[in-house]
PDB file of C-alpha atoms in Angstrom:
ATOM      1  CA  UNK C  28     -10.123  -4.886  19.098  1.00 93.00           C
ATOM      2  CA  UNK C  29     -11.011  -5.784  15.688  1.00 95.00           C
ATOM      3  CA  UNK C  30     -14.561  -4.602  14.620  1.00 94.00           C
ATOM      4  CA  UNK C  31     -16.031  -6.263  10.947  1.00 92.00           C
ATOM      5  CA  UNK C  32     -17.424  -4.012   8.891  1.00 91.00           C
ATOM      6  CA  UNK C  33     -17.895  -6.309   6.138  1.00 86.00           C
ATOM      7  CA  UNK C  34     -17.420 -10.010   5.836  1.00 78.00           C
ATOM      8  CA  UNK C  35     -18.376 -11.564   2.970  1.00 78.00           C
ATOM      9  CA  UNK C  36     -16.346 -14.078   1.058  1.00 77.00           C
ATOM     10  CA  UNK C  37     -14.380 -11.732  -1.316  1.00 83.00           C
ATOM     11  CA  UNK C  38     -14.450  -8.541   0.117  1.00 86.00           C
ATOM     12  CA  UNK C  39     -13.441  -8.471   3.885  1.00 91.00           C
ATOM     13  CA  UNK C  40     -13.405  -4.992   5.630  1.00 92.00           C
ATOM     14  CA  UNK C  41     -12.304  -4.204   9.432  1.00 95.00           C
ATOM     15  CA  UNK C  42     -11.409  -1.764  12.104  1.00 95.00           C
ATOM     16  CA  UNK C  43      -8.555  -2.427  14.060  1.00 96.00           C
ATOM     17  CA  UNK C  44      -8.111  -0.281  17.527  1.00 95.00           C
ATOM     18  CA  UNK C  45     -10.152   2.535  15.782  1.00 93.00           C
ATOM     19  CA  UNK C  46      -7.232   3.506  13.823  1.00 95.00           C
ATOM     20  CA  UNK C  47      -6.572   0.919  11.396  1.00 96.00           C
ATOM     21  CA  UNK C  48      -8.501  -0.111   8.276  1.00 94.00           C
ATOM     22  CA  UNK C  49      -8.101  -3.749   7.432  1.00 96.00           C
ATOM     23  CA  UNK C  50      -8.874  -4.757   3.797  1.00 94.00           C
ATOM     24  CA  UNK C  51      -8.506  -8.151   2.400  1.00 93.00           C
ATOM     25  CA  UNK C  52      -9.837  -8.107  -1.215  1.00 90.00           C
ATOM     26  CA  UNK C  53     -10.832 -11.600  -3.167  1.00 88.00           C
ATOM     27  CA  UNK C  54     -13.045 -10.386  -5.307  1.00 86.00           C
ATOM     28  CA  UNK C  55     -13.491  -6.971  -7.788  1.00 85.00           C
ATOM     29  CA  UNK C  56     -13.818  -3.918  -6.026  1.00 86.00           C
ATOM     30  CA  UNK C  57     -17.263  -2.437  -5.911  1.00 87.00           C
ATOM     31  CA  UNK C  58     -18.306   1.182  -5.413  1.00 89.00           C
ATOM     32  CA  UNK C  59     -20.239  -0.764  -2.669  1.00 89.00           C
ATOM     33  CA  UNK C  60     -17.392  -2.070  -0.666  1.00 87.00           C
ATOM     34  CA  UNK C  61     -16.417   1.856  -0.727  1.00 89.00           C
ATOM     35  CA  UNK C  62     -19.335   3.128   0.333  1.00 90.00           C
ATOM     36  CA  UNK C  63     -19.198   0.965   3.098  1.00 88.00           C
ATOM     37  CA  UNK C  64     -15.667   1.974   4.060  1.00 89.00           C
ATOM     38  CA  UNK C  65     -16.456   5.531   3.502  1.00 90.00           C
ATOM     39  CA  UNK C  66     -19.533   5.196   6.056  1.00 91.00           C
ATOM     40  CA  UNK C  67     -17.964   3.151   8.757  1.00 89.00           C
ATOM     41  CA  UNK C  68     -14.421   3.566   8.550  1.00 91.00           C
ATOM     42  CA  UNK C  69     -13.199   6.612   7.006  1.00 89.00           C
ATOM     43  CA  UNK C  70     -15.249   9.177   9.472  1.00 92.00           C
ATOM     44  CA  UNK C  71     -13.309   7.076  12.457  1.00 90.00           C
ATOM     45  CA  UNK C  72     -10.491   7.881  11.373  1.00 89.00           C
ATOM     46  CA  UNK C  73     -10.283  11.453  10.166  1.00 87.00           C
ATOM     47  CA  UNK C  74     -11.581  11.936  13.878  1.00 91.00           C
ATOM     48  CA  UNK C  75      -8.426  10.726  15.545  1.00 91.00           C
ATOM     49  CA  UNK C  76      -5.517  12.461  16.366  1.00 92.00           C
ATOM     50  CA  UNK C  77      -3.219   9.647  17.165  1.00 92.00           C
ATOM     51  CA  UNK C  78      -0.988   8.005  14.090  1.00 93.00           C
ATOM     52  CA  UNK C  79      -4.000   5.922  11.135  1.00 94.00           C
ATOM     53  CA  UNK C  80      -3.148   3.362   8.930  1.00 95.00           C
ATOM     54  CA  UNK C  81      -4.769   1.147   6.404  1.00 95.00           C
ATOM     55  CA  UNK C  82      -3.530  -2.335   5.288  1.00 96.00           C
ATOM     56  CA  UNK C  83      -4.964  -3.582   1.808  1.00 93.00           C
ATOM     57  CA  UNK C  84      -4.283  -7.650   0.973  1.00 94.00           C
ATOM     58  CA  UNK C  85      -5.507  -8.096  -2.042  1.00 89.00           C
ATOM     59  CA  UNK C  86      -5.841 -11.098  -4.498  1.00 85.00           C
ATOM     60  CA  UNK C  87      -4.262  -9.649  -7.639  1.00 77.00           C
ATOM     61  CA  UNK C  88      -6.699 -11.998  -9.814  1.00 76.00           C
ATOM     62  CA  UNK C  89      -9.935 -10.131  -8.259  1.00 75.00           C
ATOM     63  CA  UNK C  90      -9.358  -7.667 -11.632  1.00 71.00           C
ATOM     64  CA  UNK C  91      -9.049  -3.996 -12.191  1.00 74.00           C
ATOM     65  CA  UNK C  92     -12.335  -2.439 -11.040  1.00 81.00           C
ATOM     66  CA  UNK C  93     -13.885  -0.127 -13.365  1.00 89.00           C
ATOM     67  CA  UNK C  94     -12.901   3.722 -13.778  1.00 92.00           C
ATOM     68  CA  UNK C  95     -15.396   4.569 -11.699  1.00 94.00           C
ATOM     69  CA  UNK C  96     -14.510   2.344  -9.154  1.00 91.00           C
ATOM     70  CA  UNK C  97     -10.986   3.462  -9.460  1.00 86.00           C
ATOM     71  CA  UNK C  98     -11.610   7.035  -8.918  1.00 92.00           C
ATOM     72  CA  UNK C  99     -13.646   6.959  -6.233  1.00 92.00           C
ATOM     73  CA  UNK C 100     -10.886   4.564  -4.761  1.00 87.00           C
ATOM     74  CA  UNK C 101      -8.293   6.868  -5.296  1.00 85.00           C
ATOM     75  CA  UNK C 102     -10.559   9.880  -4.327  1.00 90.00           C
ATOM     76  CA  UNK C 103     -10.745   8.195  -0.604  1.00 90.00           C
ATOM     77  CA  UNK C 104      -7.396   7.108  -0.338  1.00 86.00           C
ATOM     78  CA  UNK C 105      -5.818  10.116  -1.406  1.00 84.00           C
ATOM     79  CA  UNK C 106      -8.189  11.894   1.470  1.00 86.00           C
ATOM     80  CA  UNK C 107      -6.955   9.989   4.246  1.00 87.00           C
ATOM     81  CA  UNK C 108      -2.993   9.940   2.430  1.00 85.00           C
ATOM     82  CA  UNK C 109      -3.272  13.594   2.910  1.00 85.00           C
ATOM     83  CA  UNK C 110      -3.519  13.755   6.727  1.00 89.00           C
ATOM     84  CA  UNK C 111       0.278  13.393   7.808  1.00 90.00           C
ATOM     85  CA  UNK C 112      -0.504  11.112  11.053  1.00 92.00           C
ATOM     86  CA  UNK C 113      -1.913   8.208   7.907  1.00 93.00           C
ATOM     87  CA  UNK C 114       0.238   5.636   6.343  1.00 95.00           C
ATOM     88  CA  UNK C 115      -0.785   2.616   4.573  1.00 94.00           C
ATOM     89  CA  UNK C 116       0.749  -0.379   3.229  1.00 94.00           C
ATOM     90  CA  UNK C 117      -0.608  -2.757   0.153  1.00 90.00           C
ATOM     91  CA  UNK C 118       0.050  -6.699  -0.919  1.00 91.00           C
ATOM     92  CA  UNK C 119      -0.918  -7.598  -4.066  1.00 84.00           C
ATOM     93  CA  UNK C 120      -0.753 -10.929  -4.488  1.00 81.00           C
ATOM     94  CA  UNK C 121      -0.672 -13.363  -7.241  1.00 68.00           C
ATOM     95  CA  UNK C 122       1.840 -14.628  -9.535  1.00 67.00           C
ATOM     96  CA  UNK C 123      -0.852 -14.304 -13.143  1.00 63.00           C
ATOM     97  CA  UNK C 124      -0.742 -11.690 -16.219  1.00 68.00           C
ATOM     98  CA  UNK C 125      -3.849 -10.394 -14.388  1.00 62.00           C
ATOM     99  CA  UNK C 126      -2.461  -9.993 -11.192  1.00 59.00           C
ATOM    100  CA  UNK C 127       0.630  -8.004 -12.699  1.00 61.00           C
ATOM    101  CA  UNK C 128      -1.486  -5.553 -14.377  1.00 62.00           C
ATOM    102  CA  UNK C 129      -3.846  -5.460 -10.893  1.00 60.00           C
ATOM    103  CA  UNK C 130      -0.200  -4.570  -9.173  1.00 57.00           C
ATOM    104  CA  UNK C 131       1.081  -1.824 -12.049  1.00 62.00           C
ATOM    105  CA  UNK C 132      -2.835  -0.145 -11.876  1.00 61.00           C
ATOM    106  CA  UNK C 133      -2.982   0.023  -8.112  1.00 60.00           C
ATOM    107  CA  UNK C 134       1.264   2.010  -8.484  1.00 62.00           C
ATOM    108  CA  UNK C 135      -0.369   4.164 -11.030  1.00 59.00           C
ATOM    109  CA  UNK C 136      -3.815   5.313  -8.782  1.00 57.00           C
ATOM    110  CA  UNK C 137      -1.340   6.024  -6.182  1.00 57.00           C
ATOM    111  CA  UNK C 138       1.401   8.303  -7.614  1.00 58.00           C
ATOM    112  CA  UNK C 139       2.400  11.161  -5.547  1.00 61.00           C
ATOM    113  CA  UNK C 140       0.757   9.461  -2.213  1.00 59.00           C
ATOM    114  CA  UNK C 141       2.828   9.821   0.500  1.00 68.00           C
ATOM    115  CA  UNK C 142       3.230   7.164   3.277  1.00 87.00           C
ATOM    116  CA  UNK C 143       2.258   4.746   1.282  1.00 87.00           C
ATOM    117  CA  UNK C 144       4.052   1.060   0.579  1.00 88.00           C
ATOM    118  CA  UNK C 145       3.622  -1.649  -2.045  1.00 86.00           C
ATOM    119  CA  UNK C 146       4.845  -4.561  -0.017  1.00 88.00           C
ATOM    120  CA  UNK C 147       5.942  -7.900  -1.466  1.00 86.00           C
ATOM    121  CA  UNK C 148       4.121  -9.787   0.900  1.00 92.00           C
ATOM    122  CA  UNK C 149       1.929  -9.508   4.377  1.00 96.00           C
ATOM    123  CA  UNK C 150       4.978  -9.659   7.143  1.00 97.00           C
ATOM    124  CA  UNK C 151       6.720  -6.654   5.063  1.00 96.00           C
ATOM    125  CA  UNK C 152       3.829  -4.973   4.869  1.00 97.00           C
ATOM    126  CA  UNK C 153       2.924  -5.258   8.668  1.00 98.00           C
ATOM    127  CA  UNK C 154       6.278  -4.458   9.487  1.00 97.00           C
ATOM    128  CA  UNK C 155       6.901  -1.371   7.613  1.00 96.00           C
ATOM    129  CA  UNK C 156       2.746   0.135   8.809  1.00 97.00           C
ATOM    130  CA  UNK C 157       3.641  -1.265  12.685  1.00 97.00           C
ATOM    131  CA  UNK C 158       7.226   1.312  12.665  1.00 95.00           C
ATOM    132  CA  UNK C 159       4.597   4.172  11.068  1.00 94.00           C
ATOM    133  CA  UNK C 160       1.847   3.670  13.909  1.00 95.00           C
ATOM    134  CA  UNK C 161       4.211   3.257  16.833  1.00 91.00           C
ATOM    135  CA  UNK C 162       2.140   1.826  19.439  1.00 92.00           C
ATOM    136  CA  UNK C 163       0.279  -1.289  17.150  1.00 96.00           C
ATOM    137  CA  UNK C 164       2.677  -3.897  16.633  1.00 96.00           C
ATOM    138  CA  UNK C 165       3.529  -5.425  13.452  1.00 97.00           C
ATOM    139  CA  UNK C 166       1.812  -8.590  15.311  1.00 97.00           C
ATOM    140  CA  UNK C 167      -1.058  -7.231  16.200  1.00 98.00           C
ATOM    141  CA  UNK C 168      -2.101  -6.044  12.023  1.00 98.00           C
ATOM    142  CA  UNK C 169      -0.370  -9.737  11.414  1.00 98.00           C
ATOM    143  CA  UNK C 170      -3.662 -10.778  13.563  1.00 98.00           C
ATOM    144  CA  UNK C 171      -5.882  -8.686  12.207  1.00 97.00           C
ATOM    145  CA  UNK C 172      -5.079 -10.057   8.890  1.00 97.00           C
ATOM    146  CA  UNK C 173      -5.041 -13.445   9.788  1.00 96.00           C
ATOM    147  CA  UNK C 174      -8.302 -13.398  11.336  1.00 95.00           C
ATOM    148  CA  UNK C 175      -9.942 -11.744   8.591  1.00 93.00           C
ATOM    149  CA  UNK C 176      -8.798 -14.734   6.307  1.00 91.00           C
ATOM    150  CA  UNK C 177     -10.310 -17.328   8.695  1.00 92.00           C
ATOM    151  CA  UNK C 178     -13.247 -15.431   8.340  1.00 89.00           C
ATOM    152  CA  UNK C 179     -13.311 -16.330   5.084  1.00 83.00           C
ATOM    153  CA  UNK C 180     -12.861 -19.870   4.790  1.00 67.00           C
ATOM    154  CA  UNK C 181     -15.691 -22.358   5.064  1.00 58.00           C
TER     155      UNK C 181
END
């Protein structure tokens, strides 16, 4: 089951199965869009014992978000990096200057993560956080992303 936590058109946020954050990211990150994870998401999953994931799409012309943006980012990512049943896997998409520099930030934030991939695209991502998790396929987080962009379109 996929449960929105936030749909609005640049910043979609979701809950697959109750282990599975869903991210896909038009727009600059916000200390809001954090928040939000770190109230309805984040709690859900330090509370289950069963393999976690997170899957971040993310249009590398949104921008870099601001240092405090970034640290807080990094501050809950490298929380739920730490448990050793989480993985997560990240597209950055976009073929601009901007979207380069989006990519090399987000490898820098995430140095010495563990279980962590910078995919080249969705179906490598989904395939590479599917083997982590075991029992969600890479279909099912295909899904998940794919209905999160149809969410967004008019």
């Amino acid at each position: 089951m996929l449960d929105i936590v936030s749909a609005d058109k640049e910043n979609l946020l979701a809950l697959l199965d109750g282990r599975v954050m869903v991210q896909l990211r038009y727009g600059r990150l916000t200390l809001d869009a954090l928040e939000l994870a770190a109230k309805h998401i984040m709690p859900v999953l330090e509370a289950e014992p069963r393999s976690i994931g997170a899957i971040a799409v993310v249009n590398g012309d949104a921008g870099v978000a601001p240092p405090e943006v970034q640290a807080r980012q990094k501050q809950l990512i490298g929380g739920l990096l730490r448990r050793p049943n989480a993985s997560m896997a990240t597209v950055m998409f976009g073929e601009t200057i901007q979207a380069t520099a989006s990519r090399a930030v987000g490898r820098v934030l995430m140095i010495g993560a563990r279980n962590i991939r910078h995919a080249k695209d969705v179906q490598e991502a989904v395939t590479w956080l599917g083997e982590k998790l075991g029992d969600i396929t890479p279909l099912q987080l295909k899904d998940a992303v794919q209905a999160l962009e149809a969410r967004r379109k008019p």
